[in-house]
XYZ file of C-alpha atoms in Angstrom:
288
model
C 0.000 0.000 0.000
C 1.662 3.669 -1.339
C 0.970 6.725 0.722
C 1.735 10.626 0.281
C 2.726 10.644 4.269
C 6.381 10.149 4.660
C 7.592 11.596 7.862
C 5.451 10.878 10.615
C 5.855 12.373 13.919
C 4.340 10.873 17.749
C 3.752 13.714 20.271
C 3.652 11.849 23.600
C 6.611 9.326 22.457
C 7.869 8.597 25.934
C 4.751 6.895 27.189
C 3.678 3.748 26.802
C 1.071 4.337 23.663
C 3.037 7.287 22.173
C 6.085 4.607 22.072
C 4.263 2.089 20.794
C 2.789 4.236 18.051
C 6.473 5.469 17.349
C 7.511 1.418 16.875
C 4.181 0.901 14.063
C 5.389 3.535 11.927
C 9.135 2.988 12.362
C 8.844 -0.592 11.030
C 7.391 0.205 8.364
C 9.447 2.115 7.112
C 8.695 5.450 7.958
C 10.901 8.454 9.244
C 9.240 8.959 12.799
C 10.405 11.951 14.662
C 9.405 10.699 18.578
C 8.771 14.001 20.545
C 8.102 14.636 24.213
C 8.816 16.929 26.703
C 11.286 14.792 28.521
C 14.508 13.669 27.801
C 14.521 10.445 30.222
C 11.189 9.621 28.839
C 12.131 9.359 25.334
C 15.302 7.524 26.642
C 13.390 4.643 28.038
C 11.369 4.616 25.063
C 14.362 4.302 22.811
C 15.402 1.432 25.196
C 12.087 -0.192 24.900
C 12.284 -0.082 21.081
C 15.389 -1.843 21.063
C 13.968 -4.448 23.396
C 10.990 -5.054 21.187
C 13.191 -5.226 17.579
C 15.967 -7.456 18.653
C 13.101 -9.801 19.995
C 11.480 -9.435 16.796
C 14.302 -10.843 15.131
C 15.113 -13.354 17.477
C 11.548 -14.698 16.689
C 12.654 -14.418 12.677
C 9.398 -11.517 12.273
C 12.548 -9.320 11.119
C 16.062 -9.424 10.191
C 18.984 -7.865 11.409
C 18.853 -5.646 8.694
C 15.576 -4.421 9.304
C 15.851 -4.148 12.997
C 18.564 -1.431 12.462
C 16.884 0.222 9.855
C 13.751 0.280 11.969
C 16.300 1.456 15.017
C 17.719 4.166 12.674
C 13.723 5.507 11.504
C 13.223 6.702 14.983
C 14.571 10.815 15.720
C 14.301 11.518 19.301
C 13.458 15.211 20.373
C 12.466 17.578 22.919
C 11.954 20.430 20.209
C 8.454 20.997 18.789
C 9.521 22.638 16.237
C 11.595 19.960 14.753
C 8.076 18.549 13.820
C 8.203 20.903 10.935
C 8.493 18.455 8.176
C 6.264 16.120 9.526
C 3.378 15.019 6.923
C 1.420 13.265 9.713
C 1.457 14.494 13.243
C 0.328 12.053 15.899
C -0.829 12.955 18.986
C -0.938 10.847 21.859
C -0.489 12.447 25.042
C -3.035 11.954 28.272
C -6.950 12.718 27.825
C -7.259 16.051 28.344
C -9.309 18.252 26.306
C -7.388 21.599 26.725
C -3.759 19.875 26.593
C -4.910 18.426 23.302
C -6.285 21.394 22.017
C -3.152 23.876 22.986
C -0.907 21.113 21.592
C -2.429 21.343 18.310
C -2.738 25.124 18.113
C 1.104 24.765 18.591
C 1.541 22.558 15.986
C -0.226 24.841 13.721
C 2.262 27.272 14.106
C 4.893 25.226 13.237
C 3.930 22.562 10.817
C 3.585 22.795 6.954
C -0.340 23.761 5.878
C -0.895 20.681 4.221
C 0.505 18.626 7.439
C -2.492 16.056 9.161
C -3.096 16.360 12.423
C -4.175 12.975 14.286
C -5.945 12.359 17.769
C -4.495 9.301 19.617
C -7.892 9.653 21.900
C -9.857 6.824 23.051
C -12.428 9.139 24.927
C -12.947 12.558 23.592
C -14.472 14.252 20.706
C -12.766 15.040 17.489
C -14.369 17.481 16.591
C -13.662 19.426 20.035
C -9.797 18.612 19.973
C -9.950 20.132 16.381
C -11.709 23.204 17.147
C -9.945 26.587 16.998
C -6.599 24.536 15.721
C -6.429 26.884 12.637
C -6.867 23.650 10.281
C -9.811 21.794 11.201
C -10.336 20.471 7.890
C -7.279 18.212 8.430
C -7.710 16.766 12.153
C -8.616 12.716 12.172
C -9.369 10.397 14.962
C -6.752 7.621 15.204
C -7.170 5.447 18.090
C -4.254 2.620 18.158
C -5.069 0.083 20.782
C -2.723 -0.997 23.110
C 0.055 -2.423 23.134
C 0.108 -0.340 19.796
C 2.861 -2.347 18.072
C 1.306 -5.548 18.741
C -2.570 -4.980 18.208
C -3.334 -4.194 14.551
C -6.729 -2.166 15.005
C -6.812 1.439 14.838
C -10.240 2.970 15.411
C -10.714 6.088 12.615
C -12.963 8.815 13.130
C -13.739 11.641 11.275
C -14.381 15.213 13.012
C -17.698 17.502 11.671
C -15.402 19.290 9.544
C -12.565 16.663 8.545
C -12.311 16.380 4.233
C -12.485 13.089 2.643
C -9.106 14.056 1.801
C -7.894 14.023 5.041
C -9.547 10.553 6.190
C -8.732 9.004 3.635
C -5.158 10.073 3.319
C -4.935 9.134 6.978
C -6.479 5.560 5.994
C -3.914 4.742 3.644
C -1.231 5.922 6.280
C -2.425 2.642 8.599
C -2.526 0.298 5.778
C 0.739 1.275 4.461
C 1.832 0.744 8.232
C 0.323 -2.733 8.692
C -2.504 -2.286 10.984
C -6.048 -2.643 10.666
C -8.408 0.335 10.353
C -12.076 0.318 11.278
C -14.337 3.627 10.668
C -16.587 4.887 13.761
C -18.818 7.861 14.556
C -17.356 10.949 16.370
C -18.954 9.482 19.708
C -17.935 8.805 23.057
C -15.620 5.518 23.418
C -15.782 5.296 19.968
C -16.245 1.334 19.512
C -13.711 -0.428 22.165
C -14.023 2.167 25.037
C -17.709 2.699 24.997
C -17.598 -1.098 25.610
C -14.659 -1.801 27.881
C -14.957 1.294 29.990
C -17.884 0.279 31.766
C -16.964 -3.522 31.673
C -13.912 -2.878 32.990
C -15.542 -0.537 35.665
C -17.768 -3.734 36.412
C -15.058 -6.008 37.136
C -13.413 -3.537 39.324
C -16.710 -3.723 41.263
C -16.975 -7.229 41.283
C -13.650 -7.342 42.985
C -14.665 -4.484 46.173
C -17.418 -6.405 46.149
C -15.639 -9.331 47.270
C -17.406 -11.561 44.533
C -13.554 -12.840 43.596
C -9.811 -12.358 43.224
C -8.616 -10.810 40.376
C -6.419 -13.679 39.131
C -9.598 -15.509 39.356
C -11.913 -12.852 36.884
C -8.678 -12.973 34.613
C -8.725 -16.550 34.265
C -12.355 -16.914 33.716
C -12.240 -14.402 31.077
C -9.720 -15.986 29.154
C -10.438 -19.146 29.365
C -13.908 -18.663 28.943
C -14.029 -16.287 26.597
C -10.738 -17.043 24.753
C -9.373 -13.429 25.619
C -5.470 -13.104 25.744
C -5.244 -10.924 28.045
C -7.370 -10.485 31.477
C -9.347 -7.445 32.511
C -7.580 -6.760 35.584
C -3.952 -7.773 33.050
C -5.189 -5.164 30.822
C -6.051 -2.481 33.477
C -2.831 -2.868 34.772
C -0.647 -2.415 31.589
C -2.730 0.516 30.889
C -2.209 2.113 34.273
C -5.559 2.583 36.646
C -4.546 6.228 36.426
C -5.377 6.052 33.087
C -8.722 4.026 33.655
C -9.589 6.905 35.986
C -8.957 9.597 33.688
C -10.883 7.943 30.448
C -13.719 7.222 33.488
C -13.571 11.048 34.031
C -13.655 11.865 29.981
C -16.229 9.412 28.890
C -18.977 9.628 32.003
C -19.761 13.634 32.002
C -20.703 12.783 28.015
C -22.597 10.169 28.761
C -23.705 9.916 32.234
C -24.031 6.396 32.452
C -23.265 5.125 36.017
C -21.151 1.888 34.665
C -18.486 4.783 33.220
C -18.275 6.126 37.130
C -14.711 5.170 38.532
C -14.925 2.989 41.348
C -14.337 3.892 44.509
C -11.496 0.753 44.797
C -9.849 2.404 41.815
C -9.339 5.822 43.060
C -7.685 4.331 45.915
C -5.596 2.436 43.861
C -4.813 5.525 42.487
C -4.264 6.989 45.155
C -2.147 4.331 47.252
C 0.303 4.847 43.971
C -0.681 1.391 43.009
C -1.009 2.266 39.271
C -0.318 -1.262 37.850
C 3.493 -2.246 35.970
C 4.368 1.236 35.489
C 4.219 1.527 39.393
C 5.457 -1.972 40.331
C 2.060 -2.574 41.309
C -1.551 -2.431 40.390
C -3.687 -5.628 40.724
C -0.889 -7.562 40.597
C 2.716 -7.015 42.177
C 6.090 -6.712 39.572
C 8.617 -5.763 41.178
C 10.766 -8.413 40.590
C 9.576 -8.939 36.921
């Protein structure tokens, strides 16, 4: 699959999702200019990437070859305006609607007119991340699922005022990069998160509830369901600070009680327990 985009950039490349979005573009093939405010963050991410190659060619999904040229694809910076010559700026810092909206009227300044803009978001609206950015026309949804350079789907939404151009220029951007695109409404949660949100809200509940431990819901999901991964497996690789902050995005839209946090999770949250980024969520990692 051919594509116009051919410098991609990843605000937000230090976390987990920014990083992993930073890998999915970097393997295939593109120049991917990883940008966050932090130097240490973009360190570790740059250390994660070479975790995650050499292990791909260890499992013969890549040569040696590739690994370095995938290794080589991948510009670190703390300098937003070495975004510049990006064709495709994605964003994928935490859910908040003003940081999302000041970090694209930012961008504006410095990025080329015809440069897309994409939203990383799993919660918020498109169309209010886009407004008052200066280039509405040519904001997307994008919503990678996580861990990004493992899972294939990408959620793709289009704004009130994003072209066809722009979605569909955006569209052959995830095909060119290997991953699956599926098109959804500009609406809360999108598909995944207006499903998993409250569900895993529900098993969070289940657990203060004291119907079960969560190894136990984790099993019975998976092997009942066939799932890979567990809820409480899932909420922890995420980080329940996270959980807390889509809760606080997605249930003021859509008052629906299951979207609530829990009362367990915000003192999760606020114990520091905030799953493997922590040491500790659900389940304990310290010496993993």
């Amino acid at each position: 699959m051919t594509t116009s985009i051919k410098v991609v950039a990843v605000c937000g490349a230090g976390g987990t999702m920014g990083a992993g979005i930073a890998l999915v573009a970097a393997r295939a093939g593109f120049r991917t200019l990883c940008y966050d405010t932090q130097d240490a963050s973009l360190a570790g991410a740059r250390k994660r990437a070479e975790r995650f190659f050499s292990k791909s060619v260890e499992r013969g999904k890549m040569t040696a070859e590739d690994r370095e040229s995938a290794l080589a694809n991948l510009v670190d910076t703390t300098d937003l305006g070495a975004l510049a010559e990006a064709d495709l700026v994605i964003e994928a810092i935490f859910e908040s609607l003003e940081a999302k909206q000041t970090l694209f009227a930012k961008l504006d300044a410095v990025c080329a007119p015809q440069a897309i803009f994409a939203s990383n978001t799993s919660t918020l609206s498109i169309t209010e991340i886009a407004s008052g950015c200066g280039r509405e026309d040519r904001v997307v949804g994008m919503h990678f699922c996580l861990p990004a350079e493992m899972m294939k789907l990408i959620e793709m939404s289009r704004g009130i005022n994003t072209s066809d151009a722009t979605f569909e220029t955006a569209w052959g951007f995830t095909l060119a990069a290997g991953q699956k695109p599926v098109e959804t409404q500009d609406k809360p949660g999108f598909i995944l998160n207006a499903l998993l949100v409250p569900f895993n809200n529900d098993v969070i509940r289940a657990i203060e509830a004291g119907l079960t431990t969560p190894a136990e819901i984790d099993t019975a999901i998976k092997v009942g369901l066939g799932y890979k991964m567990g809820p409480c497996e899932l909420l922890d690789l995420i980080g329940l600070d996270t959980q807390v902050r889509l809760c606080e995005a997605f249930y003021p839209v859509t008052l629906d009680p299951r979207a609530s946090a829990p009362p367990l999770l915000r003192r999760m949250v606020a114990a520091g327990r905030l799953g493997k980024k922590s040491g500790g969520g659900f389940y304990n990692y310290e010496q993993q």
